[in-house]
mmCIF file of C-alpha atoms in Angstrom:
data_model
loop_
_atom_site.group_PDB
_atom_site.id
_atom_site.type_symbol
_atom_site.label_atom_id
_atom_site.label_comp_id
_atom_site.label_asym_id
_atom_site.label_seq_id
_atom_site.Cartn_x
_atom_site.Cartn_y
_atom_site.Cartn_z
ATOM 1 C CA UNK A 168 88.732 125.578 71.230
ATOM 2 C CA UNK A 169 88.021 123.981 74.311
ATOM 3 C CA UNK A 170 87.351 120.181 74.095
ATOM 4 C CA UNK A 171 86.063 119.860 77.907
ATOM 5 C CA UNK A 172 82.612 120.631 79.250
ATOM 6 C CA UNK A 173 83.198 120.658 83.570
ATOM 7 C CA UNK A 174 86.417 120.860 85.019
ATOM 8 C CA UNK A 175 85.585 119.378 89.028
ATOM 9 C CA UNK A 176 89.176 119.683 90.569
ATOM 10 C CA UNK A 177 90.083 118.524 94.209
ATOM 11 C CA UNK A 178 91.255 121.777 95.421
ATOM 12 C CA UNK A 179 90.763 125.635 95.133
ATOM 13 C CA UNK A 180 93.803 127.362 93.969
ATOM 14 C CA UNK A 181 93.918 126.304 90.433
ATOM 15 C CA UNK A 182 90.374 126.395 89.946
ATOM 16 C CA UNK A 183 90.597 130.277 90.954
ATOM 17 C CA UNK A 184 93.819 130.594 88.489
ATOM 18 C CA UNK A 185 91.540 129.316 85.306
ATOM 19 C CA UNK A 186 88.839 131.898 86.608
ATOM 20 C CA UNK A 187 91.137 134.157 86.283
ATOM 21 C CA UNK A 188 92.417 133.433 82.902
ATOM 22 C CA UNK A 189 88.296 133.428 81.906
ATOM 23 C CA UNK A 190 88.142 129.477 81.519
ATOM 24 C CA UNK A 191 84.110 129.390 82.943
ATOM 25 C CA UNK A 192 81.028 131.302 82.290
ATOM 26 C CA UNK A 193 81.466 134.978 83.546
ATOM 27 C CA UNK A 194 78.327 134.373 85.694
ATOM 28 C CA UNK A 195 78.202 131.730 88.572
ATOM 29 C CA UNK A 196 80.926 129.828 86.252
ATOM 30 C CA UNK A 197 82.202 128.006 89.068
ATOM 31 C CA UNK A 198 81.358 126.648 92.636
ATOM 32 C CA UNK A 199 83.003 124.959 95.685
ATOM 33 C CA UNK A 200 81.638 122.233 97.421
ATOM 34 C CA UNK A 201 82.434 119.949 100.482
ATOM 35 C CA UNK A 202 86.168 120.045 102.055
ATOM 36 C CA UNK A 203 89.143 117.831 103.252
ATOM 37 C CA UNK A 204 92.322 119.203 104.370
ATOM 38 C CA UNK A 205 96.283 119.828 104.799
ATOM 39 C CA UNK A 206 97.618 117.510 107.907
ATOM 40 C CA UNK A 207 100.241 116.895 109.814
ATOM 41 C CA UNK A 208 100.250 113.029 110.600
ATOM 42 C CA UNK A 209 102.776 111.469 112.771
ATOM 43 C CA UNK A 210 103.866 107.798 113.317
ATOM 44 C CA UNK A 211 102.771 107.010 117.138
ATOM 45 C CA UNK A 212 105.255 104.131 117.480
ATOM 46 C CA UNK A 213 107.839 106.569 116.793
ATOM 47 C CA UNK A 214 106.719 110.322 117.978
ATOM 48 C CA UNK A 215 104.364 110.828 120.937
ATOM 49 C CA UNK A 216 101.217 113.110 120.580
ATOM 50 C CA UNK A 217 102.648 115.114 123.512
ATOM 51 C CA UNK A 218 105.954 115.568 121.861
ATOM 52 C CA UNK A 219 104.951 116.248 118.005
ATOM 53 C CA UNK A 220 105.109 119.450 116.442
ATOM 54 C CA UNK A 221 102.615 122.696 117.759
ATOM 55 C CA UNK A 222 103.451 124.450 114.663
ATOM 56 C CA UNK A 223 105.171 123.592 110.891
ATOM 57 C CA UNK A 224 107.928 125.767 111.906
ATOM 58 C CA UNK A 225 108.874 123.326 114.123
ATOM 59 C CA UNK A 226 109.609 120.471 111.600
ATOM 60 C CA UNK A 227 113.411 122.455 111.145
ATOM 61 C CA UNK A 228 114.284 121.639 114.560
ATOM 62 C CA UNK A 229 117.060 119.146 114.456
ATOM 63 C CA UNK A 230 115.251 116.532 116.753
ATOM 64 C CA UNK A 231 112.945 115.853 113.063
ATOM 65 C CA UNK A 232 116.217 116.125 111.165
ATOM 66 C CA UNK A 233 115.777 112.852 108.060
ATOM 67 C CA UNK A 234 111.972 112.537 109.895
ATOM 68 C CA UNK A 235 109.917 114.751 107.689
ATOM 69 C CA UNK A 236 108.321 113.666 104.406
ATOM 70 C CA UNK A 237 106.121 116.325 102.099
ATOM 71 C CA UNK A 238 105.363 116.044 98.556
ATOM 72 C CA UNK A 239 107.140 118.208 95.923
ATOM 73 C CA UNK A 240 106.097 121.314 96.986
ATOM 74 C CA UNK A 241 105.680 122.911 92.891
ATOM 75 C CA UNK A 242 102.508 120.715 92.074
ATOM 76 C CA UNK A 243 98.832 120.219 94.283
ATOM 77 C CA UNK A 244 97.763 120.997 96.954
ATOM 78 C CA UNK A 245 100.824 120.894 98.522
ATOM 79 C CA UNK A 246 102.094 123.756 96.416
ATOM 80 C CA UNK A 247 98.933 125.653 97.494
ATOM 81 C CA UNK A 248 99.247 125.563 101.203
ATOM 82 C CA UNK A 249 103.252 126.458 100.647
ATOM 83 C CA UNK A 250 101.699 129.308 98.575
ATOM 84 C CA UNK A 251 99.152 130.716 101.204
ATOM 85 C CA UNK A 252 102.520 129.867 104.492
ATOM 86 C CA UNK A 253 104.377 132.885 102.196
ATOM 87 C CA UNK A 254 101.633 134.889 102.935
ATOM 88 C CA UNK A 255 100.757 134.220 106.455
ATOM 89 C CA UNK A 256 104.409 134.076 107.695
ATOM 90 C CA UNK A 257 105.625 136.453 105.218
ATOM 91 C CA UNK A 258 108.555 136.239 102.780
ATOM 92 C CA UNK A 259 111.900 136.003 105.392
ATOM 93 C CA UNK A 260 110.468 133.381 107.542
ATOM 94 C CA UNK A 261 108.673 131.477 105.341
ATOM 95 C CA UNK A 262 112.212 131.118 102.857
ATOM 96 C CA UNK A 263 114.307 130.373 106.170
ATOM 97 C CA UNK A 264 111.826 127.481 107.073
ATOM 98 C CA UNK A 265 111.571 126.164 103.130
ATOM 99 C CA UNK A 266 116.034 126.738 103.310
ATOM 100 C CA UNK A 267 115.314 124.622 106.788
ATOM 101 C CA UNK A 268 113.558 121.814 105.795
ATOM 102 C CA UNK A 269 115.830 120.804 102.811
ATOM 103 C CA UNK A 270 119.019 121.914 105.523
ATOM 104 C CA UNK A 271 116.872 119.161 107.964
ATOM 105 C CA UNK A 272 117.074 115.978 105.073
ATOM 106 C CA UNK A 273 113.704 116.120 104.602
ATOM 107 C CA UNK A 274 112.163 113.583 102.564
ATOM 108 C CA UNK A 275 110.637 115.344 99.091
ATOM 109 C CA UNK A 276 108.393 112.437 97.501
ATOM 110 C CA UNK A 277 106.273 112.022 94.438
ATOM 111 C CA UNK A 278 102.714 113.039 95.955
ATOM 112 C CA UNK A 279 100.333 112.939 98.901
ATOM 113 C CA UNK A 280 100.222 109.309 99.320
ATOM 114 C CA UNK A 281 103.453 108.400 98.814
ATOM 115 C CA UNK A 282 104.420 110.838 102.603
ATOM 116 C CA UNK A 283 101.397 108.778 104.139
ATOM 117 C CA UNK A 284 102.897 105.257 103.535
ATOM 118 C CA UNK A 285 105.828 106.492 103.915
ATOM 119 C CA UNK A 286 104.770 107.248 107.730
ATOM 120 C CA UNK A 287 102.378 104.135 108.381
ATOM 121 C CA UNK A 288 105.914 102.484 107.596
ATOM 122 C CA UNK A 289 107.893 104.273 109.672
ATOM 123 C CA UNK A 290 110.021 105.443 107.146
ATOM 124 C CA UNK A 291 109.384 109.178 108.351
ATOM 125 C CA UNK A 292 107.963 109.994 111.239
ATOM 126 C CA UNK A 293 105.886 112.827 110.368
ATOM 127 C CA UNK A 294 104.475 113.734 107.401
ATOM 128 C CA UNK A 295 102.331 117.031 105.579
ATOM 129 C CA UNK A 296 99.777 115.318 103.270
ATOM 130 C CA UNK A 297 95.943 115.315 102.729
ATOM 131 C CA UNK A 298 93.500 114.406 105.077
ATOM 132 C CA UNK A 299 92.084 111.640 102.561
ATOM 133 C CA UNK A 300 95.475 110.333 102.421
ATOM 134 C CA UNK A 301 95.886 110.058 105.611
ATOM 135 C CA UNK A 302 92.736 107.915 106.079
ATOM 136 C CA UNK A 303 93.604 105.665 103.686
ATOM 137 C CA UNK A 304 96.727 104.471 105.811
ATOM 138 C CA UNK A 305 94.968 105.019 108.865
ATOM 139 C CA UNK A 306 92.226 102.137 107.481
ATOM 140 C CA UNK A 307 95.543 99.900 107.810
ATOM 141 C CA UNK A 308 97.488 101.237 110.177
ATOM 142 C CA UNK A 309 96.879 101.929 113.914
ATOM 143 C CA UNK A 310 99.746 103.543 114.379
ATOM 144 C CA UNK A 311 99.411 106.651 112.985
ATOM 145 C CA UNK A 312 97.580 110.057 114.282
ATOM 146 C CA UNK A 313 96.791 113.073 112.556
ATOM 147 C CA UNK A 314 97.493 116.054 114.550
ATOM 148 C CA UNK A 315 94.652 118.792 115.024
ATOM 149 C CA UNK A 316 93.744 121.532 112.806
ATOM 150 C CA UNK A 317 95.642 124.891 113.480
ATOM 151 C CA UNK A 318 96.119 128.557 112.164
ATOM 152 C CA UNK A 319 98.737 127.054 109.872
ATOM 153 C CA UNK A 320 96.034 123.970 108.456
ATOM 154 C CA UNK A 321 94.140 124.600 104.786
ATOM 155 C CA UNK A 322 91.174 123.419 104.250
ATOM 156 C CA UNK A 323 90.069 122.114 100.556
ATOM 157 C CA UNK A 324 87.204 122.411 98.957
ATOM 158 C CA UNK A 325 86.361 120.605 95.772
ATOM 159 C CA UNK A 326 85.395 122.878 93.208
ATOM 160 C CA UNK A 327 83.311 122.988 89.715
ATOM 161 C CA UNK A 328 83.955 125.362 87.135
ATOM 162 C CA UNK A 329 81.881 125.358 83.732
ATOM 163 C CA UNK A 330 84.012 125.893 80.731
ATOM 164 C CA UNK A 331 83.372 128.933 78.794
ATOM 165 C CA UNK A 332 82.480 127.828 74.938
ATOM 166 C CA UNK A 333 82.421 123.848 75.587
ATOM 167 C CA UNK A 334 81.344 122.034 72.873
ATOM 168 C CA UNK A 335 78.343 120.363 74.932
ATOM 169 C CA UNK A 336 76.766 123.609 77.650
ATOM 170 C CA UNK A 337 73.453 122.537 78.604
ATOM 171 C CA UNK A 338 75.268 119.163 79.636
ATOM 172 C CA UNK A 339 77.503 120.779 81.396
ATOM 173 C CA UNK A 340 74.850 122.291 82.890
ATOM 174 C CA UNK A 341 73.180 119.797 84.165
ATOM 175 C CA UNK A 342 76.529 117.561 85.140
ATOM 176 C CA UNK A 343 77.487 120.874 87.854
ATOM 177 C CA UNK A 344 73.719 120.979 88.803
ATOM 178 C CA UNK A 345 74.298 117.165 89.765
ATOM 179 C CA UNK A 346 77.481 118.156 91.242
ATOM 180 C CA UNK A 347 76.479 120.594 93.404
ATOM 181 C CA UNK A 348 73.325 118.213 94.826
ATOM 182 C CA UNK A 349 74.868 117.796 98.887
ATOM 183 C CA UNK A 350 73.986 114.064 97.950
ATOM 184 C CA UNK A 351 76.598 114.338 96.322
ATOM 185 C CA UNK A 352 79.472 115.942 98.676
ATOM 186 C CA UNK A 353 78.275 113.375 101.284
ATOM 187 C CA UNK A 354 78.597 110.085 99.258
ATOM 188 C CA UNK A 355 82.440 111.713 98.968
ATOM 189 C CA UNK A 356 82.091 112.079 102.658
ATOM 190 C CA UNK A 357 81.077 108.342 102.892
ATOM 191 C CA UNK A 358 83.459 107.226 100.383
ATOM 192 C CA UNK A 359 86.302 108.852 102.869
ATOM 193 C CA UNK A 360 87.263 111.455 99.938
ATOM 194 C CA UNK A 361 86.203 114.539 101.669
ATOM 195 C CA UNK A 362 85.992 115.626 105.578
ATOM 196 C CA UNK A 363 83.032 117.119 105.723
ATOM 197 C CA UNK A 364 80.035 117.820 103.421
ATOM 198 C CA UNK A 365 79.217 121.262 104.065
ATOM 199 C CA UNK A 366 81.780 124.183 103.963
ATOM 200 C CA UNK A 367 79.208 126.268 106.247
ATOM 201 C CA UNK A 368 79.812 124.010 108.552
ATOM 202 C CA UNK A 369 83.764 123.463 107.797
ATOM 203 C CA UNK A 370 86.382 124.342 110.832
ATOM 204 C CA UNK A 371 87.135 127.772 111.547
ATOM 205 C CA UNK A 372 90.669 127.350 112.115
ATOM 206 C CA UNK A 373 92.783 126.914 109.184
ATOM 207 C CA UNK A 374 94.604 129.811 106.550
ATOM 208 C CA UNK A 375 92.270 132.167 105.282
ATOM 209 C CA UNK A 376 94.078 133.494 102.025
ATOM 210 C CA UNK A 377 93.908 136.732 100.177
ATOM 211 C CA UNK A 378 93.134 134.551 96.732
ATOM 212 C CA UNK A 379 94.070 137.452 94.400
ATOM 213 C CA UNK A 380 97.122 138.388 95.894
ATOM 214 C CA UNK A 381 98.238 134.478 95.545
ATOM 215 C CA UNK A 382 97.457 134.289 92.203
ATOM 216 C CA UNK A 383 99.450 137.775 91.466
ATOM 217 C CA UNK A 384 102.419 136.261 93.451
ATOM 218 C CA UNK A 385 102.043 132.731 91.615
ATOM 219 C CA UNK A 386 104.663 132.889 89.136
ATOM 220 C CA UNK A 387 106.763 134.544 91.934
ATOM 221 C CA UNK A 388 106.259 131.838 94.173
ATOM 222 C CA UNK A 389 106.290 129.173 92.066
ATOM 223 C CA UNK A 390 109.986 130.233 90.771
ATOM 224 C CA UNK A 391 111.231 130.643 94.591
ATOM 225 C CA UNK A 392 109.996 127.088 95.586
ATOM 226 C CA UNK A 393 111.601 125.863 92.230
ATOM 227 C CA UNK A 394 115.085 127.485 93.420
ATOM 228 C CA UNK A 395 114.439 126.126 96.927
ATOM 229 C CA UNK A 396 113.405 122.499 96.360
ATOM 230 C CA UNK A 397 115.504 121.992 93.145
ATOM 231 C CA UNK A 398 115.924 118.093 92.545
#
């Protein structure tokens, strides 16, 4: 029996897994909202714009080797955009360049946040984290840059999903008709949470994932990046 009402995650994926499984309402039992993203940042005192990567397949090149932080790549949204690189690069290269980065002493930290102070620092020079993680360093550091969106960014909406059977429904009702107010997605803009308040108006360029053909590879890909980035 399900003891939550809402479930509002930061990101996509898993909100389209629990669809799956029939978590929500069959009808309109979920919604995304507003959008931040996956970014490369770099630490100017160390890399020049110029000189930083064009493209994540890049970061094995031996001139980053021991300069490349990413969170564990099995949990967030971290394991999401690794999820949608498999399909965009396909299998071969995308193993080679997981096999590369671990071959390159990249750094594998605890989260987000921990790769964007561990940049600001200088303790890696560049770093794949979350664009809200990013500008929390960047509040207190001038010295780092995030690099521009590419074919190889995600964006990341947040998301609302009503739970099927809650114990409270015309709450939860009201709670995602609050949620999905734009009042809302742009005090999360102001509050330097999300990019942007409107996914209308969200950046073209970024991954553009077949959803149901990630969620059929999931267990798949999740075992791979388990063998891959075993600690």
């Amino acid at each position: 029996h399900p003891v939550a009402d809402v479930f509002w995650g930061n990101e996509e994926f898993r909100t389209r897994q629990l669809a799956a499984q029939q978590v929500f309402l069959p009808t309109n039992g979920w919604f995304a909202f507003g959008w931040r993203s996956r970014r490369v940042m770099i630490n100017t005192n160390q890399v020049d714009l110029a000189d930083a990567p064009k493209s994540l397949l890049e970061l094995t090149n031996a001139v980053w080797r021991g300069h490349v932080a990413l969170a564990y790549p099995l949990f967030g949204t971290t394991a999401t955009h690794f999820a949608a690189l498999r399909q965009h690069w396909g299998d071969e290269p995308w193993t080679d360049w997981c096999r590369g980065l671990r071959a390159n002493d990249a750094f594998i930290v605890d989260g987000n946040s921990v790769v964007a102070r561990m940049v600001a620092r200088g303790e890696a020079w560049i770093g794949l984290t979350d664009s809200d993680d990013f500008q929390v360093v960047a509040g207190e550091h001038a010295t780092v840059a995030e690099l521009p969106l590419n074919d190889e960014s995600l964006l990341i909406p947040n998301t609302v999903g009503i739970v099927r059977n809650g114990p409270h429904p015309d709450a939860a009702r009201r709670l995602a008709e609050y949620l999905s107010d734009p009042n809302v997605a742009r005090a999360l803009v102001e509050a330097g949470a999300l990019e942007g308040a409107e996914l209308d108006n969200a950046p073209a360029r970024g991954l553009q994932p077949d959803w149901a053909e990630l969620l059929a590879n999931l267990e798949d890909t999740t075992r791979r990046l388990s063998g891959l980035f075993v600690r």
